[in-house]
């Protein structure tokens, strides 16, 4: 029943680039930040539904695959679901098409009321205006003993980290300097105390750092 | 004739902690930032003059030893020499006692005129008010074809990096979050373009990242 976060960040800690527009909803630097993750076989299979066997199978793929293991519920912020990009569109159903890669209940934190969204593959989005502790309690209720993932975005992840609610944080550090965007580590002084840290460098150059307790 | 920088930084990029006082001139978090470097055999021998064989001999020591290899001149800022901590003391001779671990000419960038300082071991401090490009040219003149190290502090290092004058940057990333202090990466957006990057995790958990061109 661990609470887990996985994020890609730049060397300067940027987890969410600037410059988002409806045409470029992830922002100008997103491609460099997720290139090695998006190149994995797991990403090809789970997100792109490409079962041709394409994609890398090294260290990056091992982390990508672990990302999907044993998750019983997910929590994300309104921005990650797309509600900041499409605030007035009642038909918006997220970025992921008809097969969102979650397959579990997903709680979206937002102050706008919306009816739940159900998908045939087991993904169910429920929209809530509540606290980190309360949404976590609700996620535990539906997770069936499996882990809970805080999907993002970075401000939601930081809220859970600052509240001491996270059991495992994995960051894939891409060795690039972005210099602008939302940084993960701000206001998390000495967050690391109380965690074990392990680090590993992938063939791609991405540095995988995991804090566990 | 490469221009080199080596720094220890936290995961959030802090290279110089806050809270410096004359009693604690390096600041509250310095100990955590340099603990694994200070534990190396090279540090024991070169900085503490401890030839008992004490100190670690793994990956951290390999980088510590390389730090001293083939340096013909060093450039540092006034703060690193101690002139911000002891601005009015004409007898201040640096932090390092009678055997500063440089053994080469050291150019200290400061706006206060001071006479040069000579030590028997070959270390010679010269105090200059000039530009990054000019001090680098003077360092080249005396380096005898060997490399030039930008010793620090972080703002001086950033000036040389931003000016594109650095051929090799090695950072020892300590997997801790400090949350305050002077960050290395600020204003260095896309500094990484044009460099090769390699990364390696030491036994201590320190992540050594090297940008070379």
Coordinates of C-alpha atoms in Angstrom, one line a residue:
Chain A
X1 CA 0.0 0.0 0.0
X2 CA 2.8 2.4 -0.8
X3 CA 2.2 5.8 -2.1
X4 CA 4.5 6.4 -5.1
X5 CA 5.6 9.2 -7.4
X6 CA 7.5 9.0 -10.6
X7 CA 8.7 12.1 -12.5
X8 CA 11.1 13.1 -15.1
X9 CA 13.1 16.2 -14.2
X10 CA 16.0 18.2 -15.7
X11 CA 19.3 18.5 -13.9
X12 CA 18.0 21.9 -12.5
X13 CA 14.9 20.2 -11.1
X14 CA 12.4 21.3 -13.7
X15 CA 9.5 18.8 -13.9
X16 CA 7.1 20.9 -15.9
X17 CA 8.3 23.2 -18.6
X18 CA 6.9 26.6 -19.4
X19 CA 5.1 27.7 -22.6
X20 CA 2.1 25.5 -22.6
X21 CA -0.6 26.4 -25.2
X22 CA -3.6 24.4 -26.5
X23 CA -1.4 23.6 -29.6
X24 CA 1.6 22.6 -27.5
X25 CA -0.1 21.5 -24.2
X26 CA 3.1 20.1 -22.6
X27 CA 5.3 23.1 -23.3
X28 CA 8.4 23.8 -25.3
X29 CA 10.9 21.5 -23.5
X30 CA 8.6 18.5 -22.8
X31 CA 10.1 16.5 -25.6
X32 CA 13.6 16.7 -24.3
X33 CA 12.4 15.8 -20.8
X34 CA 10.5 12.6 -21.7
X35 CA 12.4 11.5 -24.8
X36 CA 14.1 8.5 -23.2
X37 CA 11.0 7.5 -21.4
X38 CA 8.9 7.8 -24.6
X39 CA 11.5 5.7 -26.4
X40 CA 11.0 2.6 -24.1
X41 CA 9.1 -0.5 -25.1
X42 CA 6.8 -0.1 -22.1
X43 CA 5.8 3.4 -23.3
X44 CA 5.2 2.1 -26.8
X45 CA 3.0 -0.7 -25.5
X46 CA 1.2 0.9 -22.6
X47 CA 0.7 4.4 -23.9
X48 CA 1.0 4.2 -27.7
X49 CA -0.7 0.8 -27.9
X50 CA 2.1 -0.2 -30.3
X51 CA 2.7 -4.0 -29.8
X52 CA 5.2 -4.3 -32.7
X53 CA 8.1 -4.8 -30.2
X54 CA 9.5 -1.3 -30.9
X55 CA 11.2 0.6 -28.1
X56 CA 14.3 0.3 -25.8
X57 CA 14.6 -2.5 -23.3
X58 CA 17.4 -1.3 -21.0
X59 CA 17.4 0.5 -17.6
X60 CA 14.9 3.2 -18.7
X61 CA 12.4 0.5 -19.7
X62 CA 12.8 -1.3 -16.4
X63 CA 11.7 1.9 -14.6
X64 CA 9.0 2.6 -17.1
X65 CA 7.6 -0.9 -16.6
X66 CA 7.8 -0.6 -12.8
X67 CA 5.8 2.6 -13.1
X68 CA 2.8 0.5 -14.1
X69 CA 3.2 -2.3 -11.7
X70 CA 0.8 -2.9 -8.8
X71 CA -1.1 0.4 -9.0
X72 CA -4.6 0.3 -7.6
X73 CA -5.6 3.9 -7.8
X74 CA -4.1 7.2 -9.1
X75 CA -4.3 10.8 -8.0
X76 CA -3.6 13.7 -10.3
X77 CA -4.1 17.5 -10.5
X78 CA -6.5 19.3 -12.8
X79 CA -3.7 20.5 -15.0
X80 CA -2.4 17.0 -15.7
X81 CA -5.9 15.9 -16.7
X82 CA -6.1 19.0 -19.0
X83 CA -8.6 21.1 -17.2
X84 CA -6.3 24.2 -17.2
X85 CA -5.9 23.9 -21.0
X86 CA -9.6 23.2 -21.7
X87 CA -11.4 24.7 -18.7
X88 CA -14.7 25.3 -20.4
X89 CA -15.1 22.2 -22.5
X90 CA -17.6 19.8 -20.8
X91 CA -16.7 17.1 -23.3
X92 CA -13.0 17.0 -22.5
X93 CA -12.0 13.5 -21.6
X94 CA -8.3 13.8 -20.9
X95 CA -5.3 13.6 -23.2
X96 CA -5.3 9.8 -23.6
X97 CA -8.0 9.0 -26.1
X98 CA -10.3 6.0 -25.6
X99 CA -7.8 3.9 -23.8
X100 CA -6.2 5.9 -21.0
X101 CA -3.2 3.9 -19.7
X102 CA -4.4 3.8 -16.1
X103 CA -6.9 0.9 -15.9
X104 CA -7.8 1.9 -12.3
X105 CA -9.8 4.6 -10.5
X106 CA -8.2 8.0 -11.0
X107 CA -9.0 10.9 -8.7
X108 CA -8.6 14.3 -10.3
X109 CA -8.3 17.2 -7.9
X110 CA -10.3 20.2 -9.2
X111 CA -12.6 22.8 -7.8
X112 CA -15.0 22.5 -10.8
X113 CA -17.6 19.9 -10.5
X114 CA -17.7 17.3 -13.3
X115 CA -19.5 14.0 -13.6
X116 CA -17.2 10.9 -13.4
X117 CA -15.9 9.5 -16.7
X118 CA -15.8 5.7 -17.3
X119 CA -13.7 3.9 -19.9
X120 CA -14.0 0.3 -21.0
X121 CA -10.5 -0.6 -19.9
X122 CA -11.2 0.0 -16.2
X123 CA -10.0 3.6 -16.1
X124 CA -12.5 5.8 -14.2
X125 CA -11.9 9.5 -13.6
X126 CA -13.6 11.0 -10.6
X127 CA -13.4 14.8 -10.0
X128 CA -13.0 16.0 -6.4
X129 CA -12.3 19.2 -4.5
X130 CA -10.7 18.0 -1.3
X131 CA -7.5 17.7 0.7
X132 CA -4.4 15.6 0.0
X133 CA -5.1 13.5 3.1
X134 CA -8.8 12.9 2.2
X135 CA -8.2 12.0 -1.5
X136 CA -5.5 9.6 -0.3
X137 CA -7.9 7.9 2.1
X138 CA -10.4 7.6 -0.8
X139 CA -7.8 6.1 -3.1
X140 CA -6.8 3.6 -0.4
X141 CA -10.5 2.5 -0.2
X142 CA -10.6 1.6 -3.9
X143 CA -7.0 0.4 -4.4
X144 CA -7.7 -3.1 -3.0
X145 CA -4.4 -3.2 -1.2
X146 CA -2.3 -2.2 -4.2
X147 CA -0.2 0.9 -4.4
X148 CA -1.4 4.5 -5.1
X149 CA 0.3 6.6 -7.6
X150 CA 0.5 10.4 -7.4
X151 CA 0.6 11.0 -11.1
X152 CA 1.3 14.7 -11.1
X153 CA 1.6 17.5 -12.0
X154 CA 4.5 18.8 -10.1
X155 CA 2.6 21.0 -7.7
X156 CA 0.4 18.1 -6.7
X157 CA 3.4 15.9 -6.2
X158 CA 5.1 18.6 -4.1
X159 CA 2.0 18.9 -1.9
X160 CA 2.1 15.2 -1.1
X161 CA 5.9 15.1 -0.6
X162 CA 5.7 18.2 1.7
X163 CA 3.0 16.5 3.7
X164 CA 5.2 13.4 4.2
X165 CA 2.6 11.2 2.5
X166 CA 4.9 9.6 -0.1
X167 CA 6.7 6.3 0.4
X168 CA 8.6 6.1 -2.8
X169 CA 9.8 8.9 -5.1
X170 CA 11.5 8.0 -8.3
X171 CA 13.0 10.8 -10.4
X172 CA 14.5 10.2 -13.9
X173 CA 17.0 13.0 -14.0
X174 CA 17.7 14.0 -17.6
X175 CA 21.2 15.7 -17.8
X176 CA 20.0 18.9 -19.4
X177 CA 19.5 22.4 -18.0
X178 CA 16.2 24.0 -18.7
X179 CA 16.5 27.1 -16.6
X180 CA 12.8 27.8 -16.5
X181 CA 9.6 25.9 -15.6
X182 CA 8.2 24.5 -12.4
X183 CA 10.9 22.9 -10.2
X184 CA 10.2 19.8 -8.1
X185 CA 12.5 20.5 -5.2
X186 CA 11.4 24.0 -4.1
X187 CA 10.3 24.1 -0.5
X188 CA 11.3 20.5 0.1
X189 CA 14.3 21.2 2.3
X190 CA 15.6 18.0 4.0
X191 CA 12.8 16.0 2.4
X192 CA 15.4 13.3 1.9
X193 CA 15.9 12.7 5.7
X194 CA 14.2 9.5 6.6
X195 CA 14.5 7.9 3.1
X196 CA 16.9 5.4 1.7
X197 CA 18.4 6.7 -1.6
X198 CA 19.6 4.6 -4.6
X199 CA 20.8 5.9 -7.9
X200 CA 21.5 4.2 -11.2
X201 CA 22.6 5.6 -14.6
X202 CA 20.7 4.3 -17.7
X203 CA 22.3 3.6 -21.1
X204 CA 20.5 6.8 -22.3
X205 CA 22.3 8.9 -19.7
X206 CA 19.2 9.4 -17.6
X207 CA 20.0 9.2 -13.9
X208 CA 17.4 7.3 -11.9
X209 CA 17.2 8.3 -8.3
X210 CA 14.8 6.5 -5.9
X211 CA 13.9 7.6 -2.4
X212 CA 12.2 4.8 -0.4
X213 CA 11.1 4.3 3.1
Chain B
X1 CA 44.8 23.6 -21.9
X2 CA 41.2 22.8 -20.8
X3 CA 39.3 25.1 -18.4
X4 CA 37.8 22.9 -15.7
X5 CA 35.3 23.3 -12.9
X6 CA 34.5 20.8 -10.1
X7 CA 31.7 21.4 -7.6
X8 CA 29.6 19.5 -5.1
X9 CA 26.0 20.3 -5.4
X10 CA 22.8 19.1 -3.8
X11 CA 20.0 17.4 -5.8
X12 CA 18.3 20.8 -6.0
X13 CA 21.5 22.4 -7.4
X14 CA 22.7 24.2 -4.3
X15 CA 26.5 24.7 -4.5
X16 CA 26.9 27.2 -1.6
X17 CA 24.7 26.9 1.5
X18 CA 23.3 29.9 3.4
X19 CA 24.2 31.0 6.9
X20 CA 27.9 31.8 6.7
X21 CA 29.4 33.5 9.7
X22 CA 33.0 34.0 10.8
X23 CA 32.5 31.1 13.2
X24 CA 30.9 28.9 10.5
X25 CA 32.4 30.3 7.3
X26 CA 31.0 27.7 5.0
X27 CA 27.5 27.7 6.2
X28 CA 25.1 25.3 7.9
X29 CA 24.9 22.6 5.2
X30 CA 28.4 22.6 4.0
X31 CA 29.3 19.5 6.0
X32 CA 26.6 17.4 4.3
X33 CA 27.6 18.7 0.9
X34 CA 31.2 17.8 1.1
X35 CA 31.2 14.8 3.5
X36 CA 32.0 12.2 0.9
X37 CA 34.6 14.3 -0.8
X38 CA 36.2 15.1 2.6
X39 CA 36.2 11.3 3.4
X40 CA 38.5 10.5 0.4
X41 CA 42.1 9.5 0.7
X42 CA 43.0 12.3 -1.7
X43 CA 41.4 14.9 0.5
X44 CA 43.2 13.5 3.5
X45 CA 46.5 13.6 1.8
X46 CA 46.2 16.8 -0.2
X47 CA 44.2 19.1 2.0
X48 CA 44.6 17.6 5.6
X49 CA 48.3 16.5 5.0
X50 CA 47.3 13.2 6.6
X51 CA 49.6 10.6 5.0
X52 CA 48.5 7.7 7.3
X53 CA 46.6 6.1 4.4
X54 CA 43.2 7.1 5.9
X55 CA 40.3 7.8 3.6
X56 CA 38.1 6.1 1.0
X57 CA 39.6 4.8 -2.3
X58 CA 36.5 4.3 -4.5
X59 CA 34.8 6.3 -7.2
X60 CA 34.7 9.5 -5.1
X61 CA 38.5 9.3 -4.6
X62 CA 39.0 8.9 -8.3
X63 CA 37.3 12.2 -8.9
X64 CA 39.0 13.8 -6.0
X65 CA 42.3 12.8 -7.3
X66 CA 41.5 13.9 -10.9
X67 CA 40.6 17.3 -9.4
X68 CA 44.3 17.9 -8.6
X69 CA 45.7 16.4 -11.8
X70 CA 47.5 18.6 -14.4
X71 CA 46.4 22.0 -13.1
X72 CA 48.7 24.9 -14.0
X73 CA 46.7 27.8 -12.6
X74 CA 43.6 28.4 -10.6
X75 CA 41.0 31.2 -10.7
X76 CA 38.7 31.9 -7.7
X77 CA 36.4 34.6 -6.4
X78 CA 36.9 36.8 -3.4
X79 CA 34.4 34.9 -1.3
X80 CA 36.2 31.6 -1.8
X81 CA 39.5 33.1 -0.7
X82 CA 37.7 34.5 2.4
X83 CA 37.6 38.2 1.6
X84 CA 33.9 38.5 2.2
X85 CA 34.3 36.9 5.6
X86 CA 37.4 38.9 6.6
X87 CA 37.1 42.1 4.4
X88 CA 39.2 44.3 6.7
X89 CA 42.0 42.0 7.7
X90 CA 45.2 42.8 5.8
X91 CA 46.9 39.7 7.3
X92 CA 44.3 37.2 6.0
X93 CA 46.1 34.5 4.0
X94 CA 43.1 32.2 3.0
X95 CA 41.6 29.3 4.7
X96 CA 44.3 26.8 4.1
X97 CA 47.1 27.5 6.5
X98 CA 50.8 27.5 5.5
X99 CA 50.3 24.8 2.8
X100 CA 47.4 25.8 0.5
X101 CA 46.6 22.7 -1.7
X102 CA 47.1 24.5 -5.0
X103 CA 50.9 24.5 -5.7
X104 CA 50.3 26.8 -8.7
X105 CA 49.5 30.5 -9.3
X106 CA 46.0 31.4 -8.1
X107 CA 44.2 34.5 -9.4
X108 CA 41.6 35.9 -6.9
X109 CA 39.0 38.1 -8.4
X110 CA 38.4 41.1 -6.1
X111 CA 37.9 44.8 -6.3
X112 CA 40.2 45.5 -3.3
X113 CA 43.8 45.8 -4.0
X114 CA 46.1 43.5 -2.1
X115 CA 49.7 42.5 -2.5
X116 CA 50.4 39.0 -3.8
X117 CA 50.9 36.2 -1.3
X118 CA 53.6 33.6 -1.8
X119 CA 53.9 30.2 -0.1
X120 CA 56.8 27.8 -0.1
X121 CA 54.9 25.0 -1.8
X122 CA 54.4 26.9 -5.1
X123 CA 51.1 28.5 -4.3
X124 CA 51.0 32.1 -5.2
X125 CA 47.8 34.2 -4.8
X126 CA 47.5 37.3 -7.0
X127 CA 44.5 39.7 -6.5
X128 CA 42.9 41.2 -9.6
X129 CA 39.9 43.3 -10.6
X130 CA 39.3 42.2 -14.2
X131 CA 37.0 40.4 -16.5
X132 CA 36.6 36.6 -16.9
X133 CA 38.2 36.7 -20.3
X134 CA 41.2 38.7 -19.1
X135 CA 41.9 36.7 -16.0
X136 CA 41.7 33.5 -18.1
X137 CA 44.2 34.9 -20.6
X138 CA 46.6 35.6 -17.7
X139 CA 46.1 32.2 -16.2
X140 CA 46.9 30.6 -19.6
X141 CA 50.2 32.6 -19.7
X142 CA 51.4 31.1 -16.4
X143 CA 49.9 27.6 -16.7
X144 CA 52.6 26.2 -18.9
X145 CA 50.2 24.3 -21.1
X146 CA 48.5 22.6 -18.2
X147 CA 44.8 23.0 -17.4
X148 CA 43.1 25.9 -15.6
X149 CA 40.7 25.3 -12.8
X150 CA 37.9 27.7 -11.9
X151 CA 37.9 26.9 -8.2
X152 CA 34.7 28.7 -7.3
X153 CA 32.7 30.0 -5.7
X154 CA 29.5 29.3 -7.5
X155 CA 28.8 32.8 -8.9
X156 CA 32.3 32.9 -10.4
X157 CA 31.8 29.3 -11.8
X158 CA 28.5 30.5 -13.3
X159 CA 30.1 33.5 -14.9
X160 CA 32.6 31.3 -16.7
X161 CA 30.0 28.7 -17.7
X162 CA 27.6 31.4 -19.0
X163 CA 30.4 32.9 -21.0
X164 CA 31.1 29.6 -22.7
X165 CA 34.6 29.5 -21.4
X166 CA 34.5 26.1 -19.6
X167 CA 35.7 22.8 -21.3
X168 CA 34.8 20.4 -18.5
X169 CA 32.3 20.7 -15.7
X170 CA 32.2 17.9 -13.1
X171 CA 29.5 18.1 -10.5
X172 CA 29.3 15.6 -7.6
X173 CA 25.6 15.6 -6.9
X174 CA 24.8 14.7 -3.3
X175 CA 21.3 13.2 -3.1
X176 CA 20.0 15.6 -0.5
X177 CA 17.6 18.5 -0.8
X178 CA 18.8 21.8 0.8
X179 CA 16.1 24.1 -0.4
X180 CA 18.2 27.3 0.2
X181 CA 21.5 28.6 -0.8
X182 CA 23.1 29.6 -4.1
X183 CA 22.2 27.3 -7.0
X184 CA 24.6 26.4 -9.7
X185 CA 22.2 26.1 -12.6
X186 CA 20.3 29.3 -12.5
X187 CA 20.5 31.3 -15.7
X188 CA 22.3 28.5 -17.5
X189 CA 19.5 27.3 -19.7
X190 CA 20.7 24.9 -22.4
X191 CA 24.3 25.2 -21.2
X192 CA 24.5 21.4 -21.8
X193 CA 24.1 21.8 -25.6
X194 CA 27.5 21.2 -27.2
X195 CA 28.8 19.0 -24.4
X196 CA 29.1 15.3 -24.0
X197 CA 27.7 14.1 -20.7
X198 CA 28.7 11.1 -18.7
X199 CA 27.4 10.0 -15.3
X200 CA 28.5 7.5 -12.7
X201 CA 27.2 6.7 -9.2
X202 CA 29.8 6.3 -6.4
X203 CA 29.6 3.8 -3.5
X204 CA 28.7 6.7 -1.3
X205 CA 25.6 7.5 -3.3
X206 CA 27.2 10.7 -4.8
X207 CA 26.3 11.0 -8.6
X208 CA 29.2 12.2 -10.6
X209 CA 28.1 14.0 -13.8
X210 CA 30.7 15.3 -16.2
X211 CA 30.1 17.7 -19.1
X212 CA 33.0 17.7 -21.6
X213 CA 33.7 19.2 -25.0

